[in-house]
Structures are given as C-alpha cells and as structure tokens.
Amino acid sequence: MRTVEHFIGGNAAGGGSRQHDIWDPNSGEVQAKVSLGTGDELQKAVDAALAAQPAWAATNPQKRARVLFEYKRLVEANMDELAALLSSEHGKVLADAAGDVQRGLDVIEFCCGIPHALKGEYTQGAGPGIDVYSMRQPLGVCAGITPFNFPAMIPMWMFGVSIACGNAFILKPSERDPSVPVRLAELMKEAGLPDGILNVVHGDKQMVDAILDHDDIKAVSFVGSTDIAHYVYQRGTENGKRVQAMGGAKNHGIVMPDADLDQVVNDLSGAAFGSAGERCMALPVVVPVGDETADRLRDKMLPAIDALRVGVSTDPDAHYGPVVTKEHKERVENWIQTGVDEGAELVVDGRGFSLQGHENGFFIGPSLFDHVKPGMESYRQEIFGPVLQIVRAKEFEEALALASNHQYGNGVAIFTRNGHAAREFAARVNVGMVGINVPIPVPVAYHTFGGWKRSGFGDTNQHGMEGVKFWTKIKTVTQRWPDGGGDGSNAFVIPTMG
Ligand code: NAD
C-alpha cells in the first residue's frame, strides 16, 4: 500500500513509527497510509529550512517572484492530476477540487507581484537633514498547520505569501488528505525553489506541539476547528511566536422579503450543500425575514433539494460527493439527531442515504431543518455537513442580531434588492466577511480572508497585504547624512565615547 512521506530539504523522507489511514471516501476503503512524524522529523525540516533561508532572503524579491511565476505555470499544467488526487482523498467532486487548486493559485498570482507589496515607506525631511524609512524583512523559519477541507488552497494561502516574503516554510497538512500538499511542494522544487525553503511534515497533535514549542519557528499560521485554533494560538503565543489561527464557522444567509427567491434558492443549493457542506464559508443557516418569506423559501427549496445529485466524486453530474471519513459522517448524522431531539422540524432527512455500488462510501443525503431556534445546540455548533437550517426572524433587526450574536463570525450574506438595508447590514453586522447577494463571500486574493469572534484568533488575516504583514517584520530607520564641510573636508565626525 502507498505511504505518503514527509518532504524535507527537497526530498521525500521517511520517519515516524506511527501511521495514519487515508481513506477513499467513495468506497469506504483505506487507500494509503501517511507517516506520522515527531520532533525528530521536525528538527530535520527546521535544519534544512535554517540552512536555506538566509540565501533565499538575500535573493532579490523579483527573482523570488519569478519562481512563483513558473510555479503557477506548472500547477496549471498539472491541474487535472492534482484535482483527481485531491478528490480521491477528500471526496469533493472534480470541479470543486480544481476550484480548490485554482483559489490557491489566485494567491500565488498575488505573490508574483510581491516586490510591490514589500516596498517600505519613506519620509524625506522628517527633521533637519533627517529621513525616515521602513523595510519589511522576513521572519526566518515559519510554519503552517492546515485542515482537510481545502488541502490545496489553504497551504498555498500560507506558503505562497510566506516564501515570497523571503521566509523558509514548514507545512503540516491534514493527515486525512496529505498527498496534494506534498505534490504542491514537489512542484515548487521543479519551479526552481531552493531545497529547504518549502518542507512538508506529517503528523497529528504530537507534531503540532513540536512546531508550537520549537524555538527556531518564528510564526505559525493555523486553519482548522475552533477549539484547536484557540489552543494553537495560546500555546504558540505563550512561546513568543506570531500566531494567526482561523477556526470554525456557522455562516448565516439573511433573506429579506424583497429578495429574488429563485436566485436565493439557486445560491443556497450550492452554498449549503456543495462540497457536502465541508466549507468554512458554506451557508448552513438561512434566516428568512417574516413567515411569508420563510414559507415561500421553504416551498421553493424542497424541489431544489430533490434535484440535488449525490454521487462519487468523479461523477461529472454529481453536485457533491461523500464526506471525508466515516467518523465525520457519523458526527454529521449525530447532529441531525440532536436537531430532532431539540425540537426542530426535520423537513428532509439525509440520513440513511446509500449509493448503489458504493454502499460503504461516506455519503450523506441533503437535510433541511425548519423552525430551528437560537438556543439549540445544533444551531450554536458547526455541523460541517450537507445540512441547511432555517431560523425564522420576524424583522431585519432580529436577523441582524442572530448573525451578530452567534459565537462564530466568519462569513454572512444578505439577499435583498434594497440598497439601504444591505448597506446598514454590512456596516453593522459583527462578522468578518460579508456578501451582498453573494452567498459565499470569499475575498479575492489581493484582499484578505479572516473571520471574527471564535472564527479567528490573532489579528492579521490570510493573504493580501494582511498576509504580507503577518509574514514579515518591519524595521524603521532614521538616517542623517550631514554635508561635507565647506572647505572640502568632511566636517562630520562619528561620535566616540570618552
Ligand atoms: P481540525 O481542527 O481537526 O484539524 C486542523 C489541523 O489541526 C490538522 O492539521 C490536524 O492535524 C491538527 N490537529 C487535529 N487535532 C489536533 C489536536 N488535538 N492538537 C493539535 N493539532 C490538531 O480541522 P479539520 O477537521 O481538518 O477542518 C475542518 C475545520 O476547519 C472546520 O471547523 C472548518 O470550519 C475549519 N476551517 C476554517 C477555515 C477558516 O478560514 N476559518 C477554513 C477552512 C476550514
């Protein structure tokens, strides 16, 4: 059986006595193993990174960017292979898998312009003969810890910007779908990145703790579930590291009475159920304003759900595929039961779904709940599956408060034809990323991605200028270059002690 190894100093590297199963979510079988590393493998990666980073930092930004140009070309040339590999371990359909790679490439494109982003500031004449300027310098060796649900995009968010800024990087991808991250690192080498600048180590908590405790790792970016994000933030910052840690989500879609409901239903079908709901920017909660809007929406939602095709991830007609593991399938189904026990109305039940010929695959049919109430645990927590919950609100203010008061604050959307309502909503809602008639408001690469409240710990976001700030430290220089003396001698004398 295939074993996915670490990638250290430009080469595949074994190591770690434990292994983790990589499932094929379509068949329910184990398809490969991944080596789980320890502090020993991490140390090898840190040594390789420390050896390579000074020369990389000294390489001018334009030359660094040229590697990323070539990388973009190579990833595009390998898109089909990457999408197939990603889909086979994650379970998302091929079009979504290619989208995952493409969204990462968008950040790589941003990184191709990194010389512009790294320019510092300059004040001429801040005092008599005095100029002040700042420069952005790399941090040294940095690390990223990533979740299973975007195994291409999220690593590229992190290593793209970090490397372009002159750092060396150690990626610890999810142990559930680790093959694409390794392939992405191999392609970087092919693009001309010096060995040791991008390393991949696999592992679980043991490896994460080793990263958080390693003195030579200066910054850690984490994306995953909230409790672990919080833990990573606390332990990493206690150890004096710069940490950004993005967590879970429960994004709301507010539907005003004047919204185009056909458009909303179409958007919700993709945003709530696409990728089996395993997206941190999915829209699993819909808040219609007024009972009449809620009833109309529900009536239109039912045939749309009926039309959803659940299939193997290679089926070009499937809207979504299986969830990532058996354990995750059980977790989602348990949340559906919790919703029922709490008194929400289960209008469509996706449990017990079976795909002919793939009976052991991790498939879940779409589920719809109505009359979900804010106090319910199934509303408060992230389900991360193909489950849409309708929470009815009487008026705009109530809908706004629901999204604002929820413990998560990643994304939110409002559907309306009223510009004033949309403007008020965008200004007042207590959430980091807002869509106006846009169901999944993931910002483009040159803007920045990050949620509020328990969706994000730390204060700089991913990519865009926020990313550049996170992966660099700023140095400010105050300089004075006095005139030479009028008699041709140099009147300026460097002061000495004593
Ligand atoms: P996860 O928290 O289980 O795993 C994330 C990473 O943490 C993995 O690399 C994993 O190996 C590591 N890890 C797991 N258990 C750990 C432990 N006990 N101690 C230390 N490290 C540990 O997340 P997941 O299930 O892979 O991903 C789904 C979650 O990620 C969802 O909650 C989703 O909302 C969130 N997510 C958030 C964003 C965002 O930008 N806010 C984006 C994508 C996913």
PDB file of C-alpha atoms in Angstrom, residues 12 39 116 149 178 214 279 287 300-301 325 413 457 472 475:
ATOM      1  CA  ALA A  12      10.985  12.510   0.231  1.00  0.00           C
ATOM      2  CA  GLY A  39      10.017  16.168  16.869  1.00  0.00           C
ATOM      3  CA  HIS A 116       5.371  45.870  -4.937  1.00  0.00           C
ATOM      4  CA  ASN A 149     -11.234  20.668   3.671  1.00  0.00           C
ATOM      5  CA  PRO A 178      -1.912  14.826   2.722  1.00  0.00           C
ATOM      6  CA  HIS A 214      10.242  24.906  18.575  1.00  0.00           C
ATOM      7  CA  ARG A 279     -16.536  24.537   3.673  1.00  0.00           C
ATOM      8  CA  VAL A 287     -32.726  33.402   8.067  1.00  0.00           C
ATOM      9  CA  LYS A 300     -39.027  26.573  -3.372  1.00  0.00           C
ATOM     10  CA  MET A 301     -36.180  24.873  -1.520  1.00  0.00           C
ATOM     11  CA  THR A 325     -14.341   9.952   6.756  1.00  0.00           C
ATOM     12  CA  ALA A 413     -24.715  37.087   3.405  1.00  0.00           C
ATOM     13  CA  PHE A 457      -7.656  34.248  16.871  1.00  0.00           C
ATOM     14  CA  THR A 472       7.300  39.998   7.682  1.00  0.00           C
ATOM     15  CA  LYS A 475      12.223  47.775  10.632  1.00  0.00           C
TER      16      LYS A 475
END
